[in-house]
């Protein structure tokens, strides 16, 4: 008979891990996420980007919870599964550092590295709405598949999280640029020395969506 | 040793949840399903649409069973896993409300929102047949992966359900429009103020398919 | 603590099920497999076809083992997980009936139903080799993921089996037509009243591959 | 109550298996991996190639750990889950034999078999960097999903590993050719009698990436 000693919720306080190890996991995962957003373009890019989120969640979720996104970190913090706010700050710093490093490497490897940018004809309001709504979806999926007792020990958490990014990018990349993530939405334009006038959208939209997902989760009363 | 207290069948009466919470979960999931049908077009749309069903089933299945479709609700009701008919009515109402809201948002975000419509040269009978057959597949998959004792606790239920929609849309969207769902088949044309003359097909076909799936499941005698 | 009473190997004798129920499950699964081969064409068809196999394995595997293919039935029979040869015969009959029915419906719904046929310039020998090698892969995957004790209770069996068909079709459909299955390789040309001169390839190749997979599995000594 | 006797870590010493059986599993898996790299081209090839790795990991992982790549074998060896160096040498030999055989068959079946080659305008340094970074990702995923106690018994290991190859090929095949694997990076050009001047890149890059992944895993302290 197999005894299962370790906690099986992907997002739980995990006091047995040091914060620096968790931060390293967050930096590595966000590195590859930003790198592959920079490296991929064309119709299949949403599959590469969502797939990269999936594999990083499966690889490093057992260490840090697998956020790679300050909006997800905000939602998990509001859910009460991250400990205190210091942890959230460390996570966000590690995510920005990882995203910038990944973006930097994509600028070395690729002649035309990509970065998220709203469509010229969409307007800031539509872009903001799209970023908020789809980050709400992403964070709602994360909270429901990695923090609820009655889905403990499932094997689908990474698939669900990665596929949310793929579907959201297929639906809305043509409007908002499809970041749904302040870290990659800042790190990639920064490394490409691109226009920064729309970067606020990747802060306001995703953080709004992440906070709303935390509130909706509480409203629905799962444990 | 880990004790598993909660029921692990995705579709079970779940008396511990309030009906309003379940209805909210159904509305949210159908919102995103209709939204992404509205937002996505082109060859890869079936992957975005089926992927969206998958992620919503994984996120909210533990709350409501993850139907997002009155035909699925009918099949689960006939299977005896939804409680009384009042629940089915609440589910269907929530699904229609969610579908209309998602369709409405897709009309705000997109300049050319999509909605299901039969191919002009297919004829109503072929469209009806396609909707019925593929909804039969969808509901048969749902019943077998979320309500059978010997597949309890599996991690593949959302993947199987979402992929059924993807494959069905790849096969038959060019004939029937590929709704397989009265809620999205009504909500999207309504929000787009489109021609309503074919909407009956998305009621008759899917409800016929869902009822047949319930009957076939009983015939095959799984528990 | 949860007690798991039913056997968790997907392919096991399953004496608690009646043979007619198993045959019905095989017929239904092969119906949808053949239907979607008939309905889908273009670059994405391998995803629709492999996806259909995946969902049918997840839906009906717990009833019949989810073969939908006489070559798989042969391999499982040689593996000793199907009981006596009468069962194999019933399975094969049900598969042919289902494949023909699915092919027939694809001819009603589609103006240009597809069916497997070797490439004109490939030659029979290359087509035969491709059918044998890729059916060997398919049957090896089936035996390893659905009949081995140390992978009991896994949630990936349908994904692995369906993806094998997708990858094999991506690799070899341009050479052999990509049936890897005597039932669909006969039922679809029959319903389309197509040239039958190459149909022997879909018998000889897959049955050879299935038998070799059974032998290789024994050689490798898994239980 | 189900008793689970066998070890559930995919990569563990597995002393109950003979080394020749493990080597045969490695040869078979690498055969199909190299075969499908040779057979597939075009935009969807990364899905066929990563999908093939996934199915082979699911099929043969329970026998050999499912490496099919000397860089992965190096990382698992450094992680201490392969036993002594003799095992690593046998694995690498089996992988090369399998890759060459698969490449050979792809040359029989296909008129234009593919093989990895750096882009003419990328330069050796960029190709080397891409091979090292993405093999680091692949080996990090393998170590985290197949050798850590707190992810024991998961069903996602093959999906995560295969998707890493798909995403890496989508991102970097246009730069380095996308082998991330000394066995396929040598076997395919050899069977095609192609230019060998860049083959060193598929040794240096992946082995560097695999060794770095082993070191990073130790640094992060998982068990």
Tab-separated table of C-alpha atoms in Angstrom, chain C:
chain	number	residue	atom	x	y	z
C	1	UNK	CA	-10.347	5.722	2.464
C	2	UNK	CA	-11.489	4.781	-1.010
C	3	UNK	CA	-11.802	1.133	-1.925
C	4	UNK	CA	-11.277	0.345	-5.578
C	5	UNK	CA	-13.223	-2.755	-6.431
C	6	UNK	CA	-13.198	-2.901	-10.218
C	7	UNK	CA	-10.134	-3.933	-12.166
C	8	UNK	CA	-8.233	-0.897	-13.371
C	9	UNK	CA	-6.532	-2.470	-16.361
C	10	UNK	CA	-8.334	-1.179	-19.426
C	11	UNK	CA	-7.717	-4.437	-21.237
C	12	UNK	CA	-8.502	-7.374	-19.060
C	13	UNK	CA	-10.931	-10.243	-19.486
C	14	UNK	CA	-13.725	-8.220	-17.761
C	15	UNK	CA	-15.971	-11.241	-17.195
C	16	UNK	CA	-18.530	-8.994	-15.485
C	17	UNK	CA	-19.508	-7.527	-18.850
C	18	UNK	CA	-21.601	-9.402	-21.414
C	19	UNK	CA	-20.035	-10.012	-24.796
C	20	UNK	CA	-22.901	-8.255	-26.582
C	21	UNK	CA	-22.323	-5.095	-24.554
C	22	UNK	CA	-18.628	-5.210	-25.384
C	23	UNK	CA	-19.430	-5.735	-29.064
C	24	UNK	CA	-21.829	-2.778	-29.000
C	25	UNK	CA	-19.097	-0.586	-27.498
C	26	UNK	CA	-16.657	-1.725	-30.210
C	27	UNK	CA	-19.224	-1.028	-32.920
C	28	UNK	CA	-20.008	2.467	-31.592
C	29	UNK	CA	-16.360	3.457	-31.264
C	30	UNK	CA	-15.457	2.164	-34.733
C	31	UNK	CA	-18.554	3.903	-36.126
C	32	UNK	CA	-17.278	7.309	-35.033
C	33	UNK	CA	-13.696	6.522	-36.062
C	34	UNK	CA	-14.756	5.620	-39.606
C	35	UNK	CA	-17.274	8.465	-39.745
C	36	UNK	CA	-14.641	11.069	-38.938
C	37	UNK	CA	-12.082	9.592	-41.333
C	38	UNK	CA	-14.772	9.968	-43.963
C	39	UNK	CA	-15.706	13.503	-42.916
C	40	UNK	CA	-12.249	15.060	-42.472
C	41	UNK	CA	-9.641	15.999	-45.000
C	42	UNK	CA	-6.795	18.479	-45.191
C	43	UNK	CA	-3.772	19.094	-43.019
C	44	UNK	CA	-5.622	18.831	-39.724
C	45	UNK	CA	-7.380	15.521	-40.472
C	46	UNK	CA	-4.785	13.461	-38.523
C	47	UNK	CA	-5.689	15.408	-35.389
C	48	UNK	CA	-9.422	14.779	-35.898
C	49	UNK	CA	-8.865	11.089	-36.568
C	50	UNK	CA	-6.449	10.441	-33.711
C	51	UNK	CA	-8.580	12.612	-31.437
C	52	UNK	CA	-11.628	10.511	-32.277
C	53	UNK	CA	-9.756	7.335	-31.397
C	54	UNK	CA	-8.695	8.943	-28.099
C	55	UNK	CA	-12.188	9.953	-27.049
C	56	UNK	CA	-13.690	6.597	-27.967
C	57	UNK	CA	-10.993	4.786	-25.978
C	58	UNK	CA	-11.734	6.986	-22.960
C	59	UNK	CA	-15.498	6.556	-23.371
C	60	UNK	CA	-15.742	2.837	-24.088
C	61	UNK	CA	-12.394	1.411	-22.929
C	62	UNK	CA	-13.863	0.564	-19.547
C	63	UNK	CA	-16.455	-1.625	-21.302
C	64	UNK	CA	-14.629	-3.377	-24.151
C	65	UNK	CA	-10.988	-2.333	-23.831
C	66	UNK	CA	-11.385	0.201	-26.638
C	67	UNK	CA	-9.849	-1.552	-29.668
C	68	UNK	CA	-11.957	-0.408	-32.663
C	69	UNK	CA	-9.421	-2.208	-34.839
C	70	UNK	CA	-8.989	-5.942	-35.614
C	71	UNK	CA	-5.201	-5.558	-35.485
C	72	UNK	CA	-5.429	-4.265	-31.913
C	73	UNK	CA	-7.830	-7.072	-31.053
C	74	UNK	CA	-5.297	-9.580	-32.435
C	75	UNK	CA	-2.505	-8.060	-30.329
C	76	UNK	CA	-4.610	-8.049	-27.154
C	77	UNK	CA	-5.704	-11.624	-27.869
C	78	UNK	CA	-2.064	-12.768	-28.283
C	79	UNK	CA	-1.304	-10.926	-25.040
C	80	UNK	CA	-3.866	-13.137	-23.319
C	81	UNK	CA	-6.193	-10.332	-22.199
C	82	UNK	CA	-9.234	-11.061	-24.348
C	83	UNK	CA	-10.226	-14.568	-23.333
C	84	UNK	CA	-10.809	-17.103	-26.114
C	85	UNK	CA	-10.802	-16.644	-29.885
C	86	UNK	CA	-14.590	-16.383	-30.025
C	87	UNK	CA	-14.344	-13.009	-28.344
C	88	UNK	CA	-11.828	-11.857	-30.933
C	89	UNK	CA	-14.190	-12.903	-33.712
C	90	UNK	CA	-17.121	-11.032	-32.161
C	91	UNK	CA	-14.958	-7.940	-31.710
C	92	UNK	CA	-13.823	-8.019	-35.332
C	93	UNK	CA	-17.373	-8.452	-36.603
C	94	UNK	CA	-18.601	-5.556	-34.502
C	95	UNK	CA	-15.714	-3.410	-35.714
C	96	UNK	CA	-16.486	-4.116	-39.377
C	97	UNK	CA	-20.186	-3.439	-38.864
C	98	UNK	CA	-19.418	-0.170	-37.059
C	99	UNK	CA	-16.868	0.931	-39.639
C	100	UNK	CA	-19.237	0.283	-42.521
C	101	UNK	CA	-22.082	2.122	-40.789
C	102	UNK	CA	-19.844	5.099	-40.010
C	103	UNK	CA	-18.569	5.148	-43.576
C	104	UNK	CA	-22.143	4.985	-44.845
C	105	UNK	CA	-23.183	7.995	-42.765
C	106	UNK	CA	-20.128	9.945	-43.937
C	107	UNK	CA	-21.346	9.314	-47.488
C	108	UNK	CA	-24.729	10.796	-46.589
C	109	UNK	CA	-23.363	13.866	-44.823
C	110	UNK	CA	-20.371	14.706	-46.999
C	111	UNK	CA	-20.241	15.409	-50.722
C	112	UNK	CA	-16.665	14.193	-50.875
C	113	UNK	CA	-16.200	11.519	-48.220
C	114	UNK	CA	-12.615	10.390	-47.752
C	115	UNK	CA	-11.244	6.868	-47.562
C	116	UNK	CA	-7.731	5.460	-47.177
C	117	UNK	CA	-5.844	4.692	-50.371
C	118	UNK	CA	-2.126	4.257	-51.028
C	119	UNK	CA	-0.366	7.060	-52.895
C	120	UNK	CA	-0.176	6.315	-56.597
C	121	UNK	CA	3.598	6.676	-56.707
C	122	UNK	CA	4.375	4.825	-53.464
C	123	UNK	CA	3.982	1.260	-54.643
C	124	UNK	CA	2.342	-1.579	-52.731
C	125	UNK	CA	5.491	-2.635	-50.924
C	126	UNK	CA	6.122	0.756	-49.312
C	127	UNK	CA	2.451	1.038	-48.367
C	128	UNK	CA	2.521	-2.428	-46.828
C	129	UNK	CA	5.697	-1.632	-44.894
C	130	UNK	CA	4.262	1.630	-43.585
C	131	UNK	CA	0.996	-0.024	-42.505
C	132	UNK	CA	2.888	-2.817	-40.716
C	133	UNK	CA	5.405	-0.570	-38.941
C	134	UNK	CA	2.897	2.005	-37.721
C	135	UNK	CA	0.356	-0.606	-36.660
C	136	UNK	CA	3.197	-2.210	-34.703
C	137	UNK	CA	3.637	1.148	-32.944
C	138	UNK	CA	-0.101	1.479	-32.287
C	139	UNK	CA	-0.451	-2.053	-30.877
C	140	UNK	CA	2.736	-1.747	-28.804
C	141	UNK	CA	1.400	1.431	-27.236
C	142	UNK	CA	-1.971	-0.231	-26.544
C	143	UNK	CA	-0.377	-3.265	-24.888
C	144	UNK	CA	1.972	-1.195	-22.739
C	145	UNK	CA	-0.554	1.376	-21.564
C	146	UNK	CA	-3.656	-0.804	-21.099
C	147	UNK	CA	-2.396	-4.242	-20.041
C	148	UNK	CA	0.628	-3.796	-17.750
C	149	UNK	CA	0.283	-4.085	-13.997
C	150	UNK	CA	2.710	-1.275	-13.208
C	151	UNK	CA	0.775	1.244	-15.310
C	152	UNK	CA	-2.574	0.200	-13.802
C	153	UNK	CA	-5.054	2.985	-13.173
C	154	UNK	CA	-3.251	5.532	-15.340
C	155	UNK	CA	-5.180	8.410	-16.967
C	156	UNK	CA	-3.041	8.679	-20.098
C	157	UNK	CA	-4.002	5.520	-21.973
C	158	UNK	CA	-6.427	7.187	-24.398
C	159	UNK	CA	-4.110	10.131	-25.035
C	160	UNK	CA	-1.205	7.801	-25.841
C	161	UNK	CA	-3.295	5.598	-28.143
C	162	UNK	CA	-4.979	8.462	-29.988
C	163	UNK	CA	-1.730	10.385	-30.395
C	164	UNK	CA	-0.105	7.317	-31.927
C	165	UNK	CA	-2.709	7.361	-34.681
C	166	UNK	CA	-2.285	11.129	-35.172
C	167	UNK	CA	1.510	10.911	-35.440
C	168	UNK	CA	1.376	7.858	-37.690
C	169	UNK	CA	-1.096	9.540	-40.021
C	170	UNK	CA	1.030	12.704	-40.121
C	171	UNK	CA	4.049	10.563	-41.020
C	172	UNK	CA	2.622	7.977	-43.391
C	173	UNK	CA	-0.832	8.905	-44.701
C	174	UNK	CA	0.882	10.297	-47.785
C	175	UNK	CA	2.342	6.876	-48.492
C	176	UNK	CA	-0.109	4.179	-47.400
C	177	UNK	CA	-3.281	6.205	-46.884
C	178	UNK	CA	-2.921	5.804	-43.153
C	179	UNK	CA	-5.533	3.234	-42.094
C	180	UNK	CA	-3.478	0.968	-39.792
C	181	UNK	CA	-6.800	-0.838	-39.326
C	182	UNK	CA	-8.482	-3.551	-41.448
C	183	UNK	CA	-11.978	-2.466	-40.386
C	184	UNK	CA	-11.759	1.153	-41.503
C	185	UNK	CA	-9.477	0.144	-44.392
C	186	UNK	CA	-12.302	-2.027	-45.754
C	187	UNK	CA	-15.466	-0.279	-44.565
C	188	UNK	CA	-14.668	3.131	-46.006
C	189	UNK	CA	-13.756	2.030	-49.558
C	190	UNK	CA	-16.761	-0.309	-49.509
C	191	UNK	CA	-19.241	2.448	-48.580
C	192	UNK	CA	-17.685	4.771	-51.160
C	193	UNK	CA	-17.835	2.016	-53.820
C	194	UNK	CA	-14.174	2.771	-54.432
C	195	UNK	CA	-11.454	0.719	-56.066
C	196	UNK	CA	-10.805	-2.388	-53.940
C	197	UNK	CA	-7.497	-3.440	-55.440
C	198	UNK	CA	-5.435	-2.065	-52.523
C	199	UNK	CA	-7.657	-3.148	-49.667
C	200	UNK	CA	-5.532	-6.258	-49.033
C	201	UNK	CA	-2.774	-3.897	-47.851
C	202	UNK	CA	-4.976	-2.814	-44.903
C	203	UNK	CA	-5.330	-6.450	-43.890
C	204	UNK	CA	-1.825	-7.770	-44.419
C	205	UNK	CA	0.056	-4.755	-43.029
C	206	UNK	CA	-1.912	-4.125	-39.834
C	207	UNK	CA	-2.354	-7.807	-38.920
C	208	UNK	CA	1.374	-8.354	-39.402
C	209	UNK	CA	2.112	-5.300	-37.254
C	210	UNK	CA	-0.340	-6.359	-34.566
C	211	UNK	CA	1.069	-9.887	-34.361
C	212	UNK	CA	4.629	-8.526	-34.185
C	213	UNK	CA	3.627	-6.164	-31.380
C	214	UNK	CA	2.188	-9.082	-29.428
C	215	UNK	CA	5.429	-11.019	-29.905
C	216	UNK	CA	7.636	-8.052	-28.988
C	217	UNK	CA	5.633	-7.445	-25.849
C	218	UNK	CA	6.169	-11.047	-24.738
C	219	UNK	CA	9.866	-10.819	-25.526
C	220	UNK	CA	10.162	-7.779	-23.262
C	221	UNK	CA	8.527	-9.669	-20.416
C	222	UNK	CA	6.129	-7.129	-18.876
C	223	UNK	CA	3.287	-8.381	-16.758
